[in-house]
Amino acid sequence: MTWLRLGEGFPKSGDVISLLDLEGPFLDDLSDESFRTLKEFLVECASLRVFWLMPMAQTLCVDPRYGLVLGFGRSLRKELIPQFITIEIDIFDRQSIICILQILQKPTKKDSLSELEYTLTKGTAHISRFKWASISDYTAKLVDPNAPRMISMDSSHALDSFQWITCIEAPLGTGDVEVDIAYTGLNFRV
């Protein structure tokens, strides 16, 4: 293991573990000089796995400024470092160090998106899982594909219970307004 301060050299091989965010949100209010130094460092790390350890920014957000790393990391994955891995930590203790070491030992695939962002909560690693699907796969079952439809789910509120159902469009009455929704989001807070 080699310890380096940002600007004091570049790793030649192995994994890179960044502790830059452990003292404070590093990317927030970054000077031009610090940005250039970080950029030079990351360019040299393009072929390595980079693990960026940080406080929580998504599930138990301590300070929203730490979330900058998530967007920064997603851009880096597309443009420079395919294996840029973020690890959000609730408490930096022995249990989280053991969990981090287990993550470091896992092989990563350059084309895999599912295990590049970890969240450690009470010593347990959590990752996001998703499945790409075409909207036509879900609407193919509809009798009239041009009919108005809505998303429905059963009472369990499980994501896999989502389904498209045909709905009856009621005619507009006096004083009614038709709204064309271009963007929307879902939230399951109870």
GROMACS .gro file of C-alpha atoms in nm:
model
  190
    1MET     CA    1   0.000   0.000   0.000
    2THR     CA    2   0.124   0.347  -0.088
    3TRP     CA    3  -0.016   0.662   0.071
    4LEU     CA    4  -0.029   0.966  -0.155
    5ARG     CA    5  -0.154   1.317  -0.103
    6LEU     CA    6  -0.328   1.475  -0.398
    7GLY     CA    7  -0.059   1.642  -0.608
    8GLU     CA    8   0.230   1.435  -0.468
    9GLY     CA    9   0.253   1.174  -0.743
   10PHE     CA   10   0.046   0.917  -0.927
   11PRO     CA   11  -0.020   0.548  -0.863
   12LYS     CA   12   0.129   0.316  -1.123
   13SER     CA   13  -0.085   0.008  -1.052
   14GLY     CA   14  -0.333  -0.142  -0.809
   15ASP     CA   15  -0.648   0.016  -0.672
   16VAL     CA   16  -0.688   0.380  -0.567
   17ILE     CA   17  -0.882   0.459  -0.251
   18SER     CA   18  -0.980   0.822  -0.216
   19LEU     CA   19  -1.034   0.963   0.132
   20LEU     CA   20  -1.072   1.320   0.006
   21ASP     CA   21  -1.433   1.351   0.124
   22LEU     CA   22  -1.378   1.221   0.476
   23GLU     CA   23  -1.272   1.563   0.608
   24GLY     CA   24  -1.542   1.757   0.424
   25PRO     CA   25  -1.715   1.783   0.085
   26PHE     CA   26  -1.402   1.806  -0.132
   27LEU     CA   27  -1.576   1.897  -0.459
   28ASP     CA   28  -1.775   2.180  -0.302
   29ASP     CA   29  -1.608   2.518  -0.356
   30LEU     CA   30  -1.309   2.359  -0.531
   31SER     CA   31  -1.039   2.605  -0.638
   32ASP     CA   32  -0.912   2.609  -0.998
   33GLU     CA   33  -0.575   2.477  -0.884
   34SER     CA   34  -0.729   2.192  -0.683
   35PHE     CA   35  -0.951   2.101  -0.978
   36ARG     CA   36  -0.652   2.089  -1.216
   37THR     CA   37  -0.461   1.873  -0.968
   38LEU     CA   38  -0.756   1.637  -0.927
   39LYS     CA   39  -0.805   1.618  -1.304
   40GLU     CA   40  -0.436   1.534  -1.364
   41PHE     CA   41  -0.452   1.268  -1.094
   42LEU     CA   42  -0.768   1.106  -1.234
   43VAL     CA   43  -0.631   1.104  -1.589
   44GLU     CA   44  -0.334   0.904  -1.459
   45CYS     CA   45  -0.578   0.664  -1.287
   46ALA     CA   46  -0.790   0.598  -1.597
   47SER     CA   47  -0.692   0.230  -1.621
   48LEU     CA   48  -0.721   0.163  -1.245
   49ARG     CA   49  -1.011   0.099  -1.012
   50VAL     CA   50  -1.084   0.413  -0.812
   51PHE     CA   51  -1.281   0.377  -0.488
   52TRP     CA   52  -1.412   0.710  -0.355
   53LEU     CA   53  -1.510   0.682   0.012
   54MET     CA   54  -1.755   0.942   0.131
   55PRO     CA   55  -2.021   1.017   0.394
   56MET     CA   56  -2.382   0.934   0.310
   57ALA     CA   57  -2.540   1.143   0.035
   58GLN     CA   58  -2.845   0.941  -0.073
   59THR     CA   59  -3.015   0.733   0.194
   60LEU     CA   60  -2.916   0.911   0.517
   61CYS     CA   61  -2.786   1.238   0.379
   62VAL     CA   62  -2.558   1.420   0.620
   63ASP     CA   63  -2.474   1.705   0.385
   64PRO     CA   64  -2.612   1.732   0.030
   65ARG     CA   65  -2.280   1.870  -0.095
   66TYR     CA   66  -2.139   1.516  -0.081
   67GLY     CA   67  -2.385   1.424  -0.356
   68LEU     CA   68  -2.163   1.612  -0.603
   69VAL     CA   69  -1.934   1.308  -0.609
   70LEU     CA   70  -2.214   1.082  -0.737
   71GLY     CA   71  -2.276   1.296  -1.046
   72PHE     CA   72  -1.904   1.355  -1.090
   73GLY     CA   73  -1.842   0.980  -1.068
   74ARG     CA   74  -2.114   0.892  -1.318
   75SER     CA   75  -1.961   1.135  -1.567
   76LEU     CA   76  -1.611   0.997  -1.502
   77ARG     CA   77  -1.736   0.642  -1.568
   78LYS     CA   78  -1.864   0.740  -1.910
   79GLU     CA   79  -1.569   0.955  -2.012
   80LEU     CA   80  -1.253   0.839  -1.837
   81ILE     CA   81  -1.259   0.580  -1.556
   82PRO     CA   82  -1.505   0.293  -1.618
   83GLN     CA   83  -1.433   0.151  -1.273
   84PHE     CA   84  -1.495   0.462  -1.061
   85ILE     CA   85  -1.669   0.320  -0.754
   86THR     CA   86  -1.833   0.526  -0.479
   87ILE     CA   87  -1.879   0.393  -0.128
   88GLU     CA   88  -2.107   0.595   0.101
   89ILE     CA   89  -2.045   0.525   0.469
   90ASP     CA   90  -2.278   0.600   0.760
   91ILE     CA   91  -2.020   0.541   1.037
   92PHE     CA   92  -1.650   0.498   0.968
   93ASP     CA   93  -1.569   0.218   1.214
   94ARG     CA   94  -1.423  -0.134   1.226
   95GLN     CA   95  -1.739  -0.289   1.081
   96SER     CA   96  -1.740  -0.051   0.782
   97ILE     CA   97  -1.367  -0.114   0.720
   98ILE     CA   98  -1.434  -0.490   0.703
   99CYS     CA   99  -1.715  -0.425   0.457
  100ILE     CA  100  -1.496  -0.193   0.246
  101LEU     CA  101  -1.225  -0.461   0.232
  102GLN     CA  102  -1.483  -0.713   0.106
  103ILE     CA  103  -1.589  -0.468  -0.166
  104LEU     CA  104  -1.224  -0.413  -0.265
  105GLN     CA  105  -1.179  -0.789  -0.308
  106LYS     CA  106  -1.475  -0.818  -0.545
  107PRO     CA  107  -1.385  -0.818  -0.914
  108THR     CA  108  -1.560  -0.548  -1.116
  109LYS     CA  109  -1.670  -0.570  -1.475
  110LYS     CA  110  -1.599  -0.274  -1.698
  111ASP     CA  111  -1.942  -0.297  -1.861
  112SER     CA  112  -2.138  -0.348  -1.537
  113LEU     CA  113  -2.336  -0.058  -1.396
  114SER     CA  114  -2.501  -0.240  -1.109
  115GLU     CA  115  -2.217  -0.255  -0.855
  116LEU     CA  116  -2.035   0.074  -0.888
  117GLU     CA  117  -2.221   0.266  -0.618
  118TYR     CA  118  -2.232   0.121  -0.267
  119THR     CA  119  -2.396   0.245   0.049
  120LEU     CA  120  -2.274   0.105   0.382
  121THR     CA  121  -2.534   0.120   0.656
  122LYS     CA  122  -2.458  -0.036   0.994
  123GLY     CA  123  -2.184  -0.247   0.839
  124THR     CA  124  -2.399  -0.383   0.557
  125ALA     CA  125  -2.332  -0.299   0.193
  126HIS     CA  126  -2.628  -0.200  -0.024
  127ILE     CA  127  -2.624  -0.164  -0.401
  128SER     CA  128  -2.884  -0.051  -0.651
  129ARG     CA  129  -3.034  -0.314  -0.878
  130PHE     CA  130  -3.216  -0.232  -1.195
  131LYS     CA  131  -3.329  -0.402  -1.510
  132TRP     CA  132  -3.351  -0.234  -1.847
  133ALA     CA  133  -3.681  -0.294  -2.024
  134SER     CA  134  -3.853  -0.161  -2.329
  135ILE     CA  135  -4.185   0.015  -2.284
  136SER     CA  136  -4.316  -0.184  -2.580
  137ASP     CA  137  -4.267  -0.506  -2.378
  138TYR     CA  138  -4.521  -0.379  -2.129
  139THR     CA  139  -4.765  -0.213  -2.367
  140ALA     CA  140  -4.775  -0.508  -2.611
  141LYS     CA  141  -5.039  -0.674  -2.391
  142LEU     CA  142  -5.279  -0.381  -2.432
  143VAL     CA  143  -5.573  -0.430  -2.665
  144ASP     CA  144  -5.550  -0.080  -2.813
  145PRO     CA  145  -5.194   0.057  -2.793
  146ASN     CA  146  -5.320   0.411  -2.867
  147ALA     CA  147  -5.578   0.411  -2.587
  148PRO     CA  148  -5.510   0.623  -2.277
  149ARG     CA  149  -5.338   0.425  -2.006
  150MET     CA  150  -5.207   0.466  -1.657
  151ILE     CA  151  -4.964   0.288  -1.430
  152SER     CA  152  -5.125   0.074  -1.165
  153MET     CA  153  -4.980  -0.130  -0.882
  154ASP     CA  154  -5.122  -0.370  -0.626
  155SER     CA  155  -5.157  -0.287  -0.257
  156SER     CA  156  -4.813  -0.429  -0.169
  157HIS     CA  157  -4.648  -0.124  -0.333
  158ALA     CA  158  -4.380  -0.357  -0.473
  159LEU     CA  159  -4.205  -0.222  -0.782
  160ASP     CA  160  -4.257  -0.545  -0.971
  161SER     CA  161  -4.634  -0.508  -0.931
  162PHE     CA  162  -4.640  -0.207  -1.167
  163GLN     CA  163  -4.848  -0.261  -1.477
  164TRP     CA  164  -4.996  -0.054  -1.755
  165ILE     CA  165  -5.375  -0.060  -1.766
  166THR     CA  166  -5.614   0.094  -2.013
  167CYS     CA  167  -5.820   0.371  -1.862
  168ILE     CA  168  -6.138   0.538  -1.982
  169GLU     CA  169  -6.089   0.898  -2.080
  170ALA     CA  170  -6.379   1.104  -1.946
  171PRO     CA  171  -6.488   1.398  -2.161
  172LEU     CA  172  -6.392   1.740  -2.030
  173GLY     CA  173  -6.666   1.926  -1.851
  174THR     CA  174  -6.726   2.297  -1.812
  175GLY     CA  175  -6.436   2.453  -1.625
  176ASP     CA  176  -6.214   2.145  -1.670
  177VAL     CA  177  -5.861   2.183  -1.803
  178GLU     CA  178  -5.659   1.920  -1.986
  179VAL     CA  179  -5.297   1.904  -1.870
  180ASP     CA  180  -5.028   1.755  -2.094
  181ILE     CA  181  -4.773   1.600  -1.856
  182ALA     CA  182  -4.427   1.596  -2.008
  183TYR     CA  183  -4.224   1.478  -1.705
  184THR     CA  184  -4.315   1.304  -1.380
  185GLY     CA  185  -4.155   1.112  -1.094
  186LEU     CA  186  -4.250   0.847  -0.844
  187ASN     CA  187  -4.202   0.860  -0.469
  188PHE     CA  188  -4.293   0.585  -0.224
  189ARG     CA  189  -4.261   0.763   0.108
  190VAL     CA  190  -4.533   0.663   0.347
   0.00000   0.00000   0.00000
